[in-house]
Amino acid sequence: VISYDPELHMIQFATKFLIQIFSHSKDKESLTMWISRMKTFYESNNNACRWFLRLLINDKDLIDFMLLSGPTEKIRSAYTSLVSHALFSLAPNERSLYDQTVSWIKSEGVGKNMKGYSYSICFIQTLLILL
């Protein structure tokens, strides 16, 4: 049974808006405010953090745009702080999965079914491959 989580859907919508629309707008001054708000949303919702990291893991071009080749240093820095915040927010709940996840990645690589593994470690592995 799939349950509807309005808070998660709101965070997903806001994240996609921020990445796909706002980062291409002329109003770059509000970016800091929006990133700050998004951090607050992610801080209180581990499912949103997992969704965000999975979004990035599954879209390496998005990682490249957000963290490596985005239009300005200010935008890349803002997105880096958002990703870091999601990683930091998940850390207390994922620490016990780190060793198991590293072993899984060594044997199988980062796969589609990450349930039961650390999304943070999977994201870091994906980022390392890109570098």
PDB file of C-alpha atoms in Angstrom:
ATOM      1  CA  VAL A   1       0.000   0.000   0.000  1.00  0.00           C
ATOM      2  CA  ILE A   2       1.412   3.365  -1.038  1.00  0.00           C
ATOM      3  CA  SER A   3       0.530   6.150   1.339  1.00  0.00           C
ATOM      4  CA  TYR A   4       0.192   9.776   0.349  1.00  0.00           C
ATOM      5  CA  ASP A   5       2.516  12.108   2.216  1.00  0.00           C
ATOM      6  CA  PRO A   6       1.551  15.718   1.446  1.00  0.00           C
ATOM      7  CA  GLU A   7       4.634  17.126   3.188  1.00  0.00           C
ATOM      8  CA  LEU A   8       6.949  14.953   1.110  1.00  0.00           C
ATOM      9  CA  HIS A   9       5.141  15.908  -2.095  1.00  0.00           C
ATOM     10  CA  MET A  10       5.390  19.593  -1.220  1.00  0.00           C
ATOM     11  CA  ILE A  11       9.137  19.235  -0.620  1.00  0.00           C
ATOM     12  CA  GLN A  12       9.559  17.339  -3.888  1.00  0.00           C
ATOM     13  CA  PHE A  13       7.668  20.018  -5.800  1.00  0.00           C
ATOM     14  CA  ALA A  14       9.626  22.845  -4.164  1.00  0.00           C
ATOM     15  CA  THR A  15      12.930  21.079  -4.839  1.00  0.00           C
ATOM     16  CA  LYS A  16      12.116  20.519  -8.510  1.00  0.00           C
ATOM     17  CA  PHE A  17      10.976  24.135  -8.837  1.00  0.00           C
ATOM     18  CA  LEU A  18      14.194  25.355  -7.239  1.00  0.00           C
ATOM     19  CA  ILE A  19      16.381  23.232  -9.526  1.00  0.00           C
ATOM     20  CA  GLN A  20      14.483  23.386 -12.808  1.00  0.00           C
ATOM     21  CA  ILE A  21      12.979  26.882 -12.749  1.00  0.00           C
ATOM     22  CA  PHE A  22      14.417  29.140 -10.100  1.00  0.00           C
ATOM     23  CA  SER A  23      18.092  28.466 -10.822  1.00  0.00           C
ATOM     24  CA  HIS A  24      17.516  29.661 -14.408  1.00  0.00           C
ATOM     25  CA  SER A  25      15.639  32.825 -13.430  1.00  0.00           C
ATOM     26  CA  LYS A  26      17.146  36.282 -13.303  1.00  0.00           C
ATOM     27  CA  ASP A  27      16.352  36.604  -9.585  1.00  0.00           C
ATOM     28  CA  LYS A  28      19.472  35.082  -8.038  1.00  0.00           C
ATOM     29  CA  GLU A  29      19.234  37.175  -4.880  1.00  0.00           C
ATOM     30  CA  SER A  30      16.393  35.081  -3.417  1.00  0.00           C
ATOM     31  CA  LEU A  31      18.311  31.838  -3.858  1.00  0.00           C
ATOM     32  CA  THR A  32      19.858  31.999  -0.380  1.00  0.00           C
ATOM     33  CA  MET A  33      16.430  32.420   1.202  1.00  0.00           C
ATOM     34  CA  TRP A  34      14.967  29.494  -0.754  1.00  0.00           C
ATOM     35  CA  ILE A  35      17.896  27.222   0.057  1.00  0.00           C
ATOM     36  CA  SER A  36      17.506  28.107   3.741  1.00  0.00           C
ATOM     37  CA  ARG A  37      13.809  27.186   3.637  1.00  0.00           C
ATOM     38  CA  MET A  38      14.531  23.946   1.826  1.00  0.00           C
ATOM     39  CA  LYS A  39      17.099  23.023   4.477  1.00  0.00           C
ATOM     40  CA  THR A  40      14.419  23.464   7.125  1.00  0.00           C
ATOM     41  CA  PHE A  41      12.089  21.141   5.202  1.00  0.00           C
ATOM     42  CA  TYR A  42      14.787  18.489   4.728  1.00  0.00           C
ATOM     43  CA  GLU A  43      15.885  18.706   8.350  1.00  0.00           C
ATOM     44  CA  SER A  44      12.480  17.548   9.533  1.00  0.00           C
ATOM     45  CA  ASN A  45      11.812  14.909   6.872  1.00  0.00           C
ATOM     46  CA  ASN A  46      14.223  11.997   6.383  1.00  0.00           C
ATOM     47  CA  ASN A  47      12.105  10.593   3.548  1.00  0.00           C
ATOM     48  CA  ALA A  48      12.594  13.860   1.672  1.00  0.00           C
ATOM     49  CA  CYS A  49      16.367  13.629   2.211  1.00  0.00           C
ATOM     50  CA  ARG A  50      16.361  10.066   0.855  1.00  0.00           C
ATOM     51  CA  TRP A  51      14.224  11.120  -2.119  1.00  0.00           C
ATOM     52  CA  PHE A  52      16.561  14.031  -2.884  1.00  0.00           C
ATOM     53  CA  LEU A  53      19.713  11.898  -2.730  1.00  0.00           C
ATOM     54  CA  ARG A  54      18.070   9.195  -4.848  1.00  0.00           C
ATOM     55  CA  LEU A  55      17.069  11.861  -7.395  1.00  0.00           C
ATOM     56  CA  LEU A  56      20.718  12.872  -7.639  1.00  0.00           C
ATOM     57  CA  ILE A  57      22.045   9.306  -7.694  1.00  0.00           C
ATOM     58  CA  ASN A  58      19.746   8.495 -10.613  1.00  0.00           C
ATOM     59  CA  ASP A  59      20.548  11.676 -12.547  1.00  0.00           C
ATOM     60  CA  LYS A  60      24.269  12.263 -12.837  1.00  0.00           C
ATOM     61  CA  ASP A  61      23.687  15.239 -15.152  1.00  0.00           C
ATOM     62  CA  LEU A  62      21.767  16.869 -12.319  1.00  0.00           C
ATOM     63  CA  ILE A  63      24.685  16.312  -9.932  1.00  0.00           C
ATOM     64  CA  ASP A  64      26.983  17.833 -12.535  1.00  0.00           C
ATOM     65  CA  PHE A  65      24.728  20.867 -12.994  1.00  0.00           C
ATOM     66  CA  MET A  66      24.092  21.452  -9.304  1.00  0.00           C
ATOM     67  CA  LEU A  67      27.554  20.848  -7.908  1.00  0.00           C
ATOM     68  CA  LEU A  68      30.149  21.002 -10.663  1.00  0.00           C
ATOM     69  CA  SER A  69      29.172  23.032 -13.721  1.00  0.00           C
ATOM     70  CA  GLY A  70      26.181  25.162 -12.709  1.00  0.00           C
ATOM     71  CA  PRO A  71      25.904  28.675 -14.141  1.00  0.00           C
ATOM     72  CA  THR A  72      27.572  30.512 -11.247  1.00  0.00           C
ATOM     73  CA  GLU A  73      29.671  29.756  -8.203  1.00  0.00           C
ATOM     74  CA  LYS A  74      26.905  31.176  -5.986  1.00  0.00           C
ATOM     75  CA  ILE A  75      24.375  28.690  -7.380  1.00  0.00           C
ATOM     76  CA  ARG A  76      26.781  25.741  -7.100  1.00  0.00           C
ATOM     77  CA  SER A  77      27.632  26.755  -3.533  1.00  0.00           C
ATOM     78  CA  ALA A  78      23.963  27.058  -2.590  1.00  0.00           C
ATOM     79  CA  TYR A  79      23.159  23.620  -3.988  1.00  0.00           C
ATOM     80  CA  THR A  80      26.227  22.139  -2.314  1.00  0.00           C
ATOM     81  CA  SER A  81      24.994  23.458   1.028  1.00  0.00           C
ATOM     82  CA  LEU A  82      21.551  21.902   0.386  1.00  0.00           C
ATOM     83  CA  VAL A  83      23.032  18.501  -0.479  1.00  0.00           C
ATOM     84  CA  SER A  84      25.356  18.689   2.539  1.00  0.00           C
ATOM     85  CA  HIS A  85      22.398  19.493   4.749  1.00  0.00           C
ATOM     86  CA  ALA A  86      20.445  16.481   3.467  1.00  0.00           C
ATOM     87  CA  LEU A  87      23.474  14.261   4.137  1.00  0.00           C
ATOM     88  CA  PHE A  88      23.933  15.736   7.609  1.00  0.00           C
ATOM     89  CA  SER A  89      20.219  15.341   8.416  1.00  0.00           C
ATOM     90  CA  LEU A  90      20.286  11.648   7.480  1.00  0.00           C
ATOM     91  CA  ALA A  91      23.538  10.823   9.282  1.00  0.00           C
ATOM     92  CA  PRO A  92      22.082   9.945  12.707  1.00  0.00           C
ATOM     93  CA  ASN A  93      19.631   7.495  11.108  1.00  0.00           C
ATOM     94  CA  GLU A  94      22.089   5.939   8.654  1.00  0.00           C
ATOM     95  CA  ARG A  95      25.323   5.517  10.589  1.00  0.00           C
ATOM     96  CA  SER A  96      24.491   1.923  11.440  1.00  0.00           C
ATOM     97  CA  LEU A  97      24.112   1.181   7.700  1.00  0.00           C
ATOM     98  CA  TYR A  98      27.465   2.596   6.547  1.00  0.00           C
ATOM     99  CA  ASP A  99      29.599  -0.580   6.724  1.00  0.00           C
ATOM    100  CA  GLN A 100      26.879  -2.755   5.240  1.00  0.00           C
ATOM    101  CA  THR A 101      26.390  -0.242   2.395  1.00  0.00           C
ATOM    102  CA  VAL A 102      30.096  -0.054   1.592  1.00  0.00           C
ATOM    103  CA  SER A 103      30.227  -3.875   1.372  1.00  0.00           C
ATOM    104  CA  TRP A 104      27.146  -3.890  -0.875  1.00  0.00           C
ATOM    105  CA  ILE A 105      28.631  -1.248  -3.182  1.00  0.00           C
ATOM    106  CA  LYS A 106      31.931  -3.180  -3.406  1.00  0.00           C
ATOM    107  CA  SER A 107      30.121  -6.360  -4.416  1.00  0.00           C
ATOM    108  CA  GLU A 108      27.296  -4.992  -6.585  1.00  0.00           C
ATOM    109  CA  GLY A 109      27.768  -1.264  -7.143  1.00  0.00           C
ATOM    110  CA  VAL A 110      25.070   1.289  -6.459  1.00  0.00           C
ATOM    111  CA  GLY A 111      21.853  -0.339  -7.611  1.00  0.00           C
ATOM    112  CA  LYS A 112      18.253   0.642  -8.046  1.00  0.00           C
ATOM    113  CA  ASN A 113      17.048  -1.010  -4.843  1.00  0.00           C
ATOM    114  CA  MET A 114      18.762   0.912  -2.062  1.00  0.00           C
ATOM    115  CA  LYS A 115      16.198   0.113   0.622  1.00  0.00           C
ATOM    116  CA  GLY A 116      18.032  -0.945   3.757  1.00  0.00           C
ATOM    117  CA  TYR A 117      21.239   0.810   2.686  1.00  0.00           C
ATOM    118  CA  SER A 118      22.650   4.262   3.330  1.00  0.00           C
ATOM    119  CA  TYR A 119      21.514   6.755   0.703  1.00  0.00           C
ATOM    120  CA  SER A 120      24.297   9.063   1.884  1.00  0.00           C
ATOM    121  CA  ILE A 121      27.037   6.522   1.148  1.00  0.00           C
ATOM    122  CA  CYS A 122      25.412   5.682  -2.199  1.00  0.00           C
ATOM    123  CA  PHE A 123      25.357   9.373  -3.114  1.00  0.00           C
ATOM    124  CA  ILE A 124      28.989   9.856  -2.091  1.00  0.00           C
ATOM    125  CA  GLN A 125      29.989   6.827  -4.189  1.00  0.00           C
ATOM    126  CA  THR A 126      28.101   8.246  -7.181  1.00  0.00           C
ATOM    127  CA  LEU A 127      29.784  11.619  -6.730  1.00  0.00           C
ATOM    128  CA  LEU A 128      33.231  10.017  -6.488  1.00  0.00           C
ATOM    129  CA  ILE A 129      32.634   8.181  -9.759  1.00  0.00           C
ATOM    130  CA  LEU A 130      31.784  11.501 -11.434  1.00  0.00           C
ATOM    131  CA  LEU A 131      34.989  13.112 -10.219  1.00  0.00           C
TER     132      LEU A 131
END
